[in-house]
mmCIF file of C-alpha atoms and ligand atoms in Angstrom:
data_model
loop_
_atom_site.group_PDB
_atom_site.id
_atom_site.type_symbol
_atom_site.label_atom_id
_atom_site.label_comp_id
_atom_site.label_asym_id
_atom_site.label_seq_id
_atom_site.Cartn_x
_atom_site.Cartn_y
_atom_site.Cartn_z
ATOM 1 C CA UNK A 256 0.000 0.000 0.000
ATOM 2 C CA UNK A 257 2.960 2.130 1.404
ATOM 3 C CA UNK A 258 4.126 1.798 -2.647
ATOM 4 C CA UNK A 259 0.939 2.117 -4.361
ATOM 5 C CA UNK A 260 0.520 5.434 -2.203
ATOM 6 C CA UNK A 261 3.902 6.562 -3.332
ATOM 7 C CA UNK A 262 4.858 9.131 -6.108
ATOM 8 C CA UNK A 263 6.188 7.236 -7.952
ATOM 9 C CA UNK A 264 4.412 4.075 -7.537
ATOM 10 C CA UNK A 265 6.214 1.528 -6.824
ATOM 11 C CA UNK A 266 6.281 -2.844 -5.864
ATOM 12 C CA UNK A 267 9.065 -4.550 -4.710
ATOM 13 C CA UNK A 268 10.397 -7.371 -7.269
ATOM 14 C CA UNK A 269 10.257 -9.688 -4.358
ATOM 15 C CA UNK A 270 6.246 -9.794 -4.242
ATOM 16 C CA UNK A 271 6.211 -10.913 -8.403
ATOM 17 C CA UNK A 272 7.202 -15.111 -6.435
ATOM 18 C CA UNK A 273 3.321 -16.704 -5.688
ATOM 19 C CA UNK A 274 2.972 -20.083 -6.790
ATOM 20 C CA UNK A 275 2.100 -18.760 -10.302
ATOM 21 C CA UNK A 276 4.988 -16.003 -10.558
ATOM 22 C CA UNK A 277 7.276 -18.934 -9.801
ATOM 23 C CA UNK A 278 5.893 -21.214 -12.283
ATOM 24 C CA UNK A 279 6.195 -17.886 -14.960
ATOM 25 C CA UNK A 280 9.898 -17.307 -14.394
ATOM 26 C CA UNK A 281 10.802 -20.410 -14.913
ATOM 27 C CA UNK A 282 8.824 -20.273 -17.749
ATOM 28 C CA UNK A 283 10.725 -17.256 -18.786
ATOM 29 C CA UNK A 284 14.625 -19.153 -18.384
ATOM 30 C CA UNK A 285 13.145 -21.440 -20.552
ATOM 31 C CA UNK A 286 12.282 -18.208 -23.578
ATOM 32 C CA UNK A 287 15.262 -17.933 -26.477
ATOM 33 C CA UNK A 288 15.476 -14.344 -25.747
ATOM 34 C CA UNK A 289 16.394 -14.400 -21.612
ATOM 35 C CA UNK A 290 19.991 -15.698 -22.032
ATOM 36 C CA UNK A 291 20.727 -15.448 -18.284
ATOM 37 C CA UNK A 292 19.740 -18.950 -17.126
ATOM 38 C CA UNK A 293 21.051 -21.372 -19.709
ATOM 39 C CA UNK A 294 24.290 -18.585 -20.058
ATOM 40 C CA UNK A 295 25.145 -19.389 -16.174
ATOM 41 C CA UNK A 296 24.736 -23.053 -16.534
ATOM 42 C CA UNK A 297 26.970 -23.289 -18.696
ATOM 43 C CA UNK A 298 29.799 -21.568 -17.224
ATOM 44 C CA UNK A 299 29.320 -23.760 -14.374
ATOM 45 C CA UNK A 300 29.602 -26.818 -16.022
ATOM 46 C CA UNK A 301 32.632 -25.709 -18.276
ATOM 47 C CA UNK A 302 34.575 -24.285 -14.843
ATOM 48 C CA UNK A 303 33.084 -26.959 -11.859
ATOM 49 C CA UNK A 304 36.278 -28.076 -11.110
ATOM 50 C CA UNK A 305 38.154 -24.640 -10.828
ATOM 51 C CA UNK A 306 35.962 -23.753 -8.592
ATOM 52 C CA UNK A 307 35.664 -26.673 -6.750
ATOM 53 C CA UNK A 308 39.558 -26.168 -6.142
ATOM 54 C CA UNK A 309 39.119 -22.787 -4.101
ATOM 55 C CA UNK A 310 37.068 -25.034 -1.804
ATOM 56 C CA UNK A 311 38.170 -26.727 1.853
ATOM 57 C CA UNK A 312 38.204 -29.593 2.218
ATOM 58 C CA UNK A 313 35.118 -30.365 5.015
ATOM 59 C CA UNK A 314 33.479 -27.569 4.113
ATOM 60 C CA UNK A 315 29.664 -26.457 4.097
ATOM 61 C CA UNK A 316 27.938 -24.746 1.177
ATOM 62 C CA UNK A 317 25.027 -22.258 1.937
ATOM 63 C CA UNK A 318 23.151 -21.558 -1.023
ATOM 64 C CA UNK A 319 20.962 -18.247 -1.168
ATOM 65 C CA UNK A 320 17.322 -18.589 -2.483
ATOM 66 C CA UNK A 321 18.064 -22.462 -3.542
ATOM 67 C CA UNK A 322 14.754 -22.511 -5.625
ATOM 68 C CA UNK A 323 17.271 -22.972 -8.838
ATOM 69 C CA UNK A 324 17.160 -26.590 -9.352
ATOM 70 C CA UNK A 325 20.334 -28.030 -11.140
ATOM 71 C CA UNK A 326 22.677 -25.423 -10.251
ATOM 72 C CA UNK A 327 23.585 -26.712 -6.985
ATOM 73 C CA UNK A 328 24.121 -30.235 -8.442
ATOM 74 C CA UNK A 329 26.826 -28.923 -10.929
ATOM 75 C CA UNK A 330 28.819 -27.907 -8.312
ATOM 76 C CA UNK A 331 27.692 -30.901 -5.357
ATOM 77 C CA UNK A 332 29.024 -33.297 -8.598
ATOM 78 C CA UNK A 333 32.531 -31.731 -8.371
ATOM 79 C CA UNK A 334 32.776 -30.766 -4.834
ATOM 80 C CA UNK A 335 31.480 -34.595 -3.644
ATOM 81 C CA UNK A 336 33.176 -36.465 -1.438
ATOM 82 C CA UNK A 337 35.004 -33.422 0.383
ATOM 83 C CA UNK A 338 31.669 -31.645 0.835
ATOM 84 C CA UNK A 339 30.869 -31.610 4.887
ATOM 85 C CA UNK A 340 27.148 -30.213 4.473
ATOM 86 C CA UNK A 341 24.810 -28.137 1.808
ATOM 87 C CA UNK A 342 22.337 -25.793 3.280
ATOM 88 C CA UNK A 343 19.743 -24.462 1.165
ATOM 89 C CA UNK A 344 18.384 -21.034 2.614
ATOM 90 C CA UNK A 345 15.117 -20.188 0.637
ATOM 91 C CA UNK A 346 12.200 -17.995 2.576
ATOM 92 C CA UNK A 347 9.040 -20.518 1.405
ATOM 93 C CA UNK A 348 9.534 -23.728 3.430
ATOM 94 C CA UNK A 349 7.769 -26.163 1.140
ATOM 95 C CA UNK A 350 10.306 -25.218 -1.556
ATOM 96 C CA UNK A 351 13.736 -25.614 0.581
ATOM 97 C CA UNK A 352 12.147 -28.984 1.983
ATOM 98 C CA UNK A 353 11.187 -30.254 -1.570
ATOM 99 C CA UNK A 354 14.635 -29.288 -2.392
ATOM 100 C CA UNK A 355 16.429 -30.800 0.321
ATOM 101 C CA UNK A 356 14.406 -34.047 -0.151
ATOM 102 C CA UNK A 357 15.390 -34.465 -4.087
ATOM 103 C CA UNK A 358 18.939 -34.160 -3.127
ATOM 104 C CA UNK A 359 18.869 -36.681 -0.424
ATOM 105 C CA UNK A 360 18.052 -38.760 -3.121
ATOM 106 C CA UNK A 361 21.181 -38.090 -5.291
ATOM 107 C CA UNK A 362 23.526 -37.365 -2.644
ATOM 108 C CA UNK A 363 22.580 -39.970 -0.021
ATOM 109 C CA UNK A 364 26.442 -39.527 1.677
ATOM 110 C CA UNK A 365 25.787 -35.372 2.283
ATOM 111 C CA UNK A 366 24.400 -33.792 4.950
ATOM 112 C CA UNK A 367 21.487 -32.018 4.007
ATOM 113 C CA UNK A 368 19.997 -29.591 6.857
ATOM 114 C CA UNK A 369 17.711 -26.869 4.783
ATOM 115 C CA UNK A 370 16.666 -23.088 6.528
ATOM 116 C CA UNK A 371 13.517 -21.801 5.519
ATOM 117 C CA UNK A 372 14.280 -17.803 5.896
ATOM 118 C CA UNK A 373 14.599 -14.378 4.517
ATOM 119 C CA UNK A 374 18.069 -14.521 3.031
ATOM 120 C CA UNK A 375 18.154 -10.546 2.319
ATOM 121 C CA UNK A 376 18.025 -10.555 6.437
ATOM 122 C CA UNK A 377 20.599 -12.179 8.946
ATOM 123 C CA UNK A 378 20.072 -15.695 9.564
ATOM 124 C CA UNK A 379 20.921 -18.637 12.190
ATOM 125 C CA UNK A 380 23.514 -21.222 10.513
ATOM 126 C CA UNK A 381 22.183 -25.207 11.615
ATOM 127 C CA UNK A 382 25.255 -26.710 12.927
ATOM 128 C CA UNK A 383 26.402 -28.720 10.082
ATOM 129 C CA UNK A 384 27.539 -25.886 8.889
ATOM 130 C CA UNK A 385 28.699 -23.368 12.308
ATOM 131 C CA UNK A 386 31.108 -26.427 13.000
ATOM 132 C CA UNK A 387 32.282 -27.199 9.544
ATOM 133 C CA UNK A 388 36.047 -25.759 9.251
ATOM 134 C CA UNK A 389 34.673 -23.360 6.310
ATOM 135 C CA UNK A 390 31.777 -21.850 4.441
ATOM 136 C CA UNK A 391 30.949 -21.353 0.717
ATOM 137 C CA UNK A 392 28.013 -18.952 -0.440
ATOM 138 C CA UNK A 393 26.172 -19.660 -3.550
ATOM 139 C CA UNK A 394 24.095 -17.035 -5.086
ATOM 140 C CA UNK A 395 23.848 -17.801 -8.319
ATOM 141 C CA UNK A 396 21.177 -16.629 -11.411
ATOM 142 C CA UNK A 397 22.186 -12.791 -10.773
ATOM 143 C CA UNK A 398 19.099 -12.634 -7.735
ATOM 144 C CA UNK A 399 22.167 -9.824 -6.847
ATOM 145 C CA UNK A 400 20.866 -7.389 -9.794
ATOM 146 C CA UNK A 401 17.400 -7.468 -8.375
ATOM 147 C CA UNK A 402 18.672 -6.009 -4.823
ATOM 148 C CA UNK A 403 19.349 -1.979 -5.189
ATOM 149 C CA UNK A 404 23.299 -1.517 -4.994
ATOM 150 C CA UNK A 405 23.228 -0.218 -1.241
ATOM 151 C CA UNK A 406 21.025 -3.474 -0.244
ATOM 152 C CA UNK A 407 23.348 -5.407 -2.809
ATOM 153 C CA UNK A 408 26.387 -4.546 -0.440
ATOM 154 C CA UNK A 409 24.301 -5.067 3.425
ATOM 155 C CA UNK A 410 23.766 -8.637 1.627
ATOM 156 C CA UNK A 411 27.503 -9.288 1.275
ATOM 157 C CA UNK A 412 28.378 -7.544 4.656
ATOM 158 C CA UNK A 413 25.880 -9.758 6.407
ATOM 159 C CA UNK A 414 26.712 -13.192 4.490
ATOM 160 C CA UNK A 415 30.121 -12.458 5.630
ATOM 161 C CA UNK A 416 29.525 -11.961 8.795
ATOM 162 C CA UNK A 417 26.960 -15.237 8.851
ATOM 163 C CA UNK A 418 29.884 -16.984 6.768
ATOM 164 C CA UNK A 419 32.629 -16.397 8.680
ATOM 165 C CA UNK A 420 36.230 -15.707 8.377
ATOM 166 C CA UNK A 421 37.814 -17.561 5.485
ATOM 167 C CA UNK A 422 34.567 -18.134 3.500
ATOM 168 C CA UNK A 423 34.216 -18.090 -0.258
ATOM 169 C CA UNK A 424 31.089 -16.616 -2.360
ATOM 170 C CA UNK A 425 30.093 -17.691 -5.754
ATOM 171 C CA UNK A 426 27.791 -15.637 -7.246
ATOM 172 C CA UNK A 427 25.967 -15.069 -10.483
ATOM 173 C CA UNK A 428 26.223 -11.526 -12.159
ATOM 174 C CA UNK A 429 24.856 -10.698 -15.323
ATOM 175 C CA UNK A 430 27.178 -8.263 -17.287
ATOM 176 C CA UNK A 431 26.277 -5.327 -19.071
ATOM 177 C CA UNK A 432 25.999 -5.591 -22.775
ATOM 178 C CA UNK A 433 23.998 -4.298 -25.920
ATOM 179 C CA UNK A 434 21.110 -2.612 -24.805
ATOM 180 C CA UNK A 435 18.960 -4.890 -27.574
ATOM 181 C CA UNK A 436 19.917 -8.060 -26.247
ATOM 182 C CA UNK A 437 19.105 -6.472 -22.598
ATOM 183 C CA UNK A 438 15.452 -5.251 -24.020
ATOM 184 C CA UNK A 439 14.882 -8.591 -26.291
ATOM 185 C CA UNK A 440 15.446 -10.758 -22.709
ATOM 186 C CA UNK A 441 12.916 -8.807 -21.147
ATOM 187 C CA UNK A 442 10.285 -8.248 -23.994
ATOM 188 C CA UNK A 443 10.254 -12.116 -24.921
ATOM 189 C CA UNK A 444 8.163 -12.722 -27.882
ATOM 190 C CA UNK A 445 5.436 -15.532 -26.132
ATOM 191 C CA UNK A 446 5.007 -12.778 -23.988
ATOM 192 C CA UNK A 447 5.816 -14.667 -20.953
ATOM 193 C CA UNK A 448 7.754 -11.897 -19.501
ATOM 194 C CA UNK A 449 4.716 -9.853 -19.898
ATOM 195 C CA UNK A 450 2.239 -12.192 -17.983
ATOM 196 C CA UNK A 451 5.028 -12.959 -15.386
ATOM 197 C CA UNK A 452 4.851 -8.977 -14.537
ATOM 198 C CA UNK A 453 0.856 -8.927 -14.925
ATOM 199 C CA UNK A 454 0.343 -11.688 -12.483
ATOM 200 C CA UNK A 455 1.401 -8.959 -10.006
ATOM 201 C CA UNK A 456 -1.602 -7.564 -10.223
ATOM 202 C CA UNK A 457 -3.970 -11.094 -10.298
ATOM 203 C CA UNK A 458 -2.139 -11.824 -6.530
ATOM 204 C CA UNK A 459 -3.346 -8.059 -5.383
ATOM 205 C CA UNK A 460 -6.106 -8.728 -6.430
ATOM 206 C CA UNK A 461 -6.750 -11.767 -4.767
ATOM 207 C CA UNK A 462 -4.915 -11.047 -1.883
ATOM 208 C CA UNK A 463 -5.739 -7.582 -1.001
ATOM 209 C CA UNK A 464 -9.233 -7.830 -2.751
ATOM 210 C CA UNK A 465 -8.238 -5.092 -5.100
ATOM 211 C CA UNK A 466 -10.724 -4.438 -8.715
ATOM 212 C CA UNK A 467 -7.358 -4.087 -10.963
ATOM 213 C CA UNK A 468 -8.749 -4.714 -14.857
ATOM 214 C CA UNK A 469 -5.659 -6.793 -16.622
ATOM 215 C CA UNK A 470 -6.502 -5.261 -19.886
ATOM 216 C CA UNK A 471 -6.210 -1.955 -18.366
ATOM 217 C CA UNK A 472 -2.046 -2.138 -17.936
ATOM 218 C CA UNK A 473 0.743 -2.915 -20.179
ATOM 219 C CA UNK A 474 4.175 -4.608 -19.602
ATOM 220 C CA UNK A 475 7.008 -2.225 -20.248
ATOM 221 C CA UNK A 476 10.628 -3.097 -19.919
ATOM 222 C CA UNK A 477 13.824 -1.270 -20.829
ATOM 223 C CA UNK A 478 17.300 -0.510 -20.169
ATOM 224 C CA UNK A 479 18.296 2.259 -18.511
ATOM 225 C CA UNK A 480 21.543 3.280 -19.540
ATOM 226 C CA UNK A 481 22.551 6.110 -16.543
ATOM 227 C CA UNK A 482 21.328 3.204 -14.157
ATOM 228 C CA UNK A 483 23.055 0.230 -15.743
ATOM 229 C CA UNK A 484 19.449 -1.370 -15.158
ATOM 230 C CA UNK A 485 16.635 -3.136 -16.380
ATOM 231 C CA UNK A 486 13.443 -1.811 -15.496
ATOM 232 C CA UNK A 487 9.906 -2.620 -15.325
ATOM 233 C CA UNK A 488 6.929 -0.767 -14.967
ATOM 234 C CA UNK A 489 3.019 -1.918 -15.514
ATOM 235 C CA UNK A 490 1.559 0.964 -17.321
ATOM 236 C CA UNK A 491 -1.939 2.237 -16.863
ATOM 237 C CA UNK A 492 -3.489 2.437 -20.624
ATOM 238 C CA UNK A 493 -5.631 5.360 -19.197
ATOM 239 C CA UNK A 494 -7.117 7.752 -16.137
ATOM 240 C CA UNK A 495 -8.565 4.932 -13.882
ATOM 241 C CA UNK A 496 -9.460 4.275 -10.126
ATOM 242 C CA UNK A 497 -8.495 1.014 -8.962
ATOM 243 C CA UNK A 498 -9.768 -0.202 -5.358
ATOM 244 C CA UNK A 499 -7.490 -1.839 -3.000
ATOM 245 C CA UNK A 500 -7.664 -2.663 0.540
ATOM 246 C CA UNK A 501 -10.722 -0.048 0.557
ATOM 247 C CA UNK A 502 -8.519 2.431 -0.709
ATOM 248 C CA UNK A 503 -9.173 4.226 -3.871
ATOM 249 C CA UNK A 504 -5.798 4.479 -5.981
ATOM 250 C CA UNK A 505 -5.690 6.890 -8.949
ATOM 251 C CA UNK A 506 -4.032 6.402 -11.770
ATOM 252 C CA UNK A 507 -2.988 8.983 -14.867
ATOM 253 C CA UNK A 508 -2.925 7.821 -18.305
ATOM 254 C CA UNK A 509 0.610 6.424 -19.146
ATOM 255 C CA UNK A 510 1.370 6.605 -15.372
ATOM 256 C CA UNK A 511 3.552 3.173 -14.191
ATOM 257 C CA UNK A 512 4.025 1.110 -10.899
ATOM 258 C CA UNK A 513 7.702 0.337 -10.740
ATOM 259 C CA UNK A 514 7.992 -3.698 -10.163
ATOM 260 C CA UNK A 515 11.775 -4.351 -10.755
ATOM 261 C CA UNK A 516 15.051 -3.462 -11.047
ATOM 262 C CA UNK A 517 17.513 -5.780 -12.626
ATOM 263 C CA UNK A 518 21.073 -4.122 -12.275
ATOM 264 C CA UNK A 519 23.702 -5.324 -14.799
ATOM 265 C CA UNK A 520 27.589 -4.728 -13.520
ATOM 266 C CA UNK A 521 31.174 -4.785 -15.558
ATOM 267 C CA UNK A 522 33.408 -7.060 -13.711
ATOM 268 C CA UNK A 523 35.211 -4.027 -12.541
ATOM 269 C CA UNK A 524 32.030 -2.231 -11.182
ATOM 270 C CA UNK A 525 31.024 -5.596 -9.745
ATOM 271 C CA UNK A 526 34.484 -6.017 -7.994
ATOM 272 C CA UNK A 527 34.236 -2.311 -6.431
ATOM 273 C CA UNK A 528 30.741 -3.441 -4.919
ATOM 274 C CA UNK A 529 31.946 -6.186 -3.394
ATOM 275 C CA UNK A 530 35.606 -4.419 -2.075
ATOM 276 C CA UNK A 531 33.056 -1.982 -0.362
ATOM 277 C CA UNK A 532 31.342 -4.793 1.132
ATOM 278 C CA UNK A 533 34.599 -6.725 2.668
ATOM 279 C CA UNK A 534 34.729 -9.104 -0.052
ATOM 280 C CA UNK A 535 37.948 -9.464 -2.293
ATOM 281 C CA UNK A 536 37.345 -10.607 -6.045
ATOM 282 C CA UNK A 537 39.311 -13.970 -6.503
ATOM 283 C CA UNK A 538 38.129 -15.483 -10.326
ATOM 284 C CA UNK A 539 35.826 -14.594 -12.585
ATOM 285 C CA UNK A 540 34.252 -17.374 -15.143
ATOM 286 C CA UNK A 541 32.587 -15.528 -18.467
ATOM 287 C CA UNK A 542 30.849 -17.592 -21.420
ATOM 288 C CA UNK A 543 32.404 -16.764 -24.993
ATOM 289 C CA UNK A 544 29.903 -13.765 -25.607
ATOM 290 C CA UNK A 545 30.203 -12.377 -22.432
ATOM 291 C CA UNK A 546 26.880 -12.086 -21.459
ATOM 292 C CA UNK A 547 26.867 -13.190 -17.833
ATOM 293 C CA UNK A 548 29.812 -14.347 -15.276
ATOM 294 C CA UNK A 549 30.497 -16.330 -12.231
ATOM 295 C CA UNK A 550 32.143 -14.379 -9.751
ATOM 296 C CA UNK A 551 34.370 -15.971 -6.439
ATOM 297 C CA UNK A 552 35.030 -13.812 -3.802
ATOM 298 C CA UNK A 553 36.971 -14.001 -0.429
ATOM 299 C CA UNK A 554 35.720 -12.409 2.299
ATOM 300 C CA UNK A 555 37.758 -10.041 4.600
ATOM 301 C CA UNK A 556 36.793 -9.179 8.018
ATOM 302 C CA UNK A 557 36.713 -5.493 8.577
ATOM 303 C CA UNK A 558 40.182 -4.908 11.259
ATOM 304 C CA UNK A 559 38.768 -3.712 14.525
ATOM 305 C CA UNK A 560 40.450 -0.958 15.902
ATOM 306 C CA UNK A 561 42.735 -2.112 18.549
ATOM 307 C CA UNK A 562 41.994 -1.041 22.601
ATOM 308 C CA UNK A 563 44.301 1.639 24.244
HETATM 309 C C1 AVI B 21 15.267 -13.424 -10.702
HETATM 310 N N1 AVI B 21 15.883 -12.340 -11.480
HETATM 311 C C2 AVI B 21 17.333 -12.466 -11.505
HETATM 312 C C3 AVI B 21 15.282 -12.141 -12.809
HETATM 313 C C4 AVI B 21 15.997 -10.977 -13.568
HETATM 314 O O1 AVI B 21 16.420 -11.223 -14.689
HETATM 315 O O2 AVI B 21 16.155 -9.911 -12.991
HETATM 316 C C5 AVI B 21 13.803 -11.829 -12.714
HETATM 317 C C6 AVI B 21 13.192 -11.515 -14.034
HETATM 318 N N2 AVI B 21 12.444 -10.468 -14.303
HETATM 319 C C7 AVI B 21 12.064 -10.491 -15.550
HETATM 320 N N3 AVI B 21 12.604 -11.548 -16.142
HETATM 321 C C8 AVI B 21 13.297 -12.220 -15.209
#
């Protein structure tokens, strides 16, 4: 409401993840136009074993948001036997106990002890991983372009402080690049991209018993260049009043709620966000076109200043 109330309007990307919004985006990784998915993949699977080699022995990996299926197995397959424990931290519980279940399966020898919580807050560890001798984050499909760059740093000062000294982070940035292939990812032709961004307004709707009319707003995406972002906005096709929570919302002709952000980084920009943020860039894994990277990083505690 806070957003809808706000000049200008505004949604935070995390609300787009119902049951349907989940089913949509991975709908969308599967569209020819949104590279980002299959892109990281692959650079996981070409590089497993590099980065498999920056990891201790008896280690535990904590992976953030672990509703990515198949990611985490590329790198279990080359980190297994040395692999102490794998943590999935995802905020819906079903999902992180689904997940944890399914790899049971195919890792019966790994110790498998899921959190169900918000990862963009601190967070307990379970044990298997406070007593393991190190940590590994994995935050992979570039979730880290979705947070605004001051919230993308708290995220790395926090996991590094939940981490621990020592601890590694792989992560998944997308890189900037032609601002057509940027719009064409985000404008798929099926439209997917389009209904994944509608369904916003279906869950207020049903939710919040709001009266939003779909055929009343429009999908827009684009690249912001000044921003280094993706944007998008549901545009009102014309001077309406929508009802939500017994509130009366007004809305101008053209006029857009803001839903996402999806900030793309050079490695360079990417490595000063992370320096900020007491992590030290250690590798960086790129496809052949360049279009998205896997990132390691070392995390630094900040000194404290000695007593007098
Ligand atoms: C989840 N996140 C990294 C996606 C992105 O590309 O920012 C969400 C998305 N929004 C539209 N398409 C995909």
């Amino acid at each position: 409401m806070e957003g809808l109330r706000a000049t200008p309007k505004r949604i935070p990307a995390k609300c787009f993840y119902d049951d349907e919004g989940s089913r949509l985006f991975d709908k969308i990784t599967e569209q020819p136009e949104y590279y980002p998915t299959r892109t990281e993949i692959k650079i996981l699977q070409d590089n497993a074993a590099a980065i498999a080699d920056l990891v201790k022995p008896g280690a535990a990996i904590v992976e953030f948001g672990s509703g990515c299926a198949g990611k985490i197995d590329i790198l279990l397959k080359a980190m297994m036997p040395e692999l102490a424990a794998y943590v999935p931290v995802e905020i819906c519980a079903s999902i992180v106990e689904d997940e944890a279940a399914r790899l049971n399966r195919e890792f019966p020898a790994l110790t498998i002890d899921p959190v169900a919580a918000d990862f963009s807050r601190p967070f307990e560890l379970p044990e298997a991983a406070r007593n393991a001798p190190a940590r590994v984050g994995f935050f992979p499909g570039s979730t880290i372009g979705n947070f605004e760059p001051h919230h993308a740093a708290a995220f790395f000062r926090d996991a590094g402080r939940t981490l621990g000294a020592d601890a590694i982070m792989i992560v998944g940035v997308d890189l900037i690049k032609p601002v057509e292939i940027l719009n064409a990812a985000y404008n798929d032709a099926a439209g997917i991209t389009a209904q994944f961004n509608l369904n916003l307004l279906t869950r207020i709707n049903r939710e919040l018993g709001a009266n939003f009319q779909l055929k009343q707003f429009e999908h827009h995406a684009f690249y912001n260049r000044e921003r280094n972002r993706v944007e998008m906005h549901l545009a009102s096709l014309k001077r309406q009043k929508v009802r939500v929570c017994g509130e009366t919302i007004d809305f101008k002709a053209g006029e857009t709620i803001h839903t996402e952000n999806s900030y793309k980084y050079s490695v360079e920009s990417f490595g000063a966000l992370a320096r900020g943020a007491n992590w030290t860039p250690i590798a960086v894994w790129k496809d052949a076109d360049k279009l998205f990277s896997v990132q390691a990083l070392a995390y630094k505690p900040p000194q404290t200043a000695a007593k007098v």
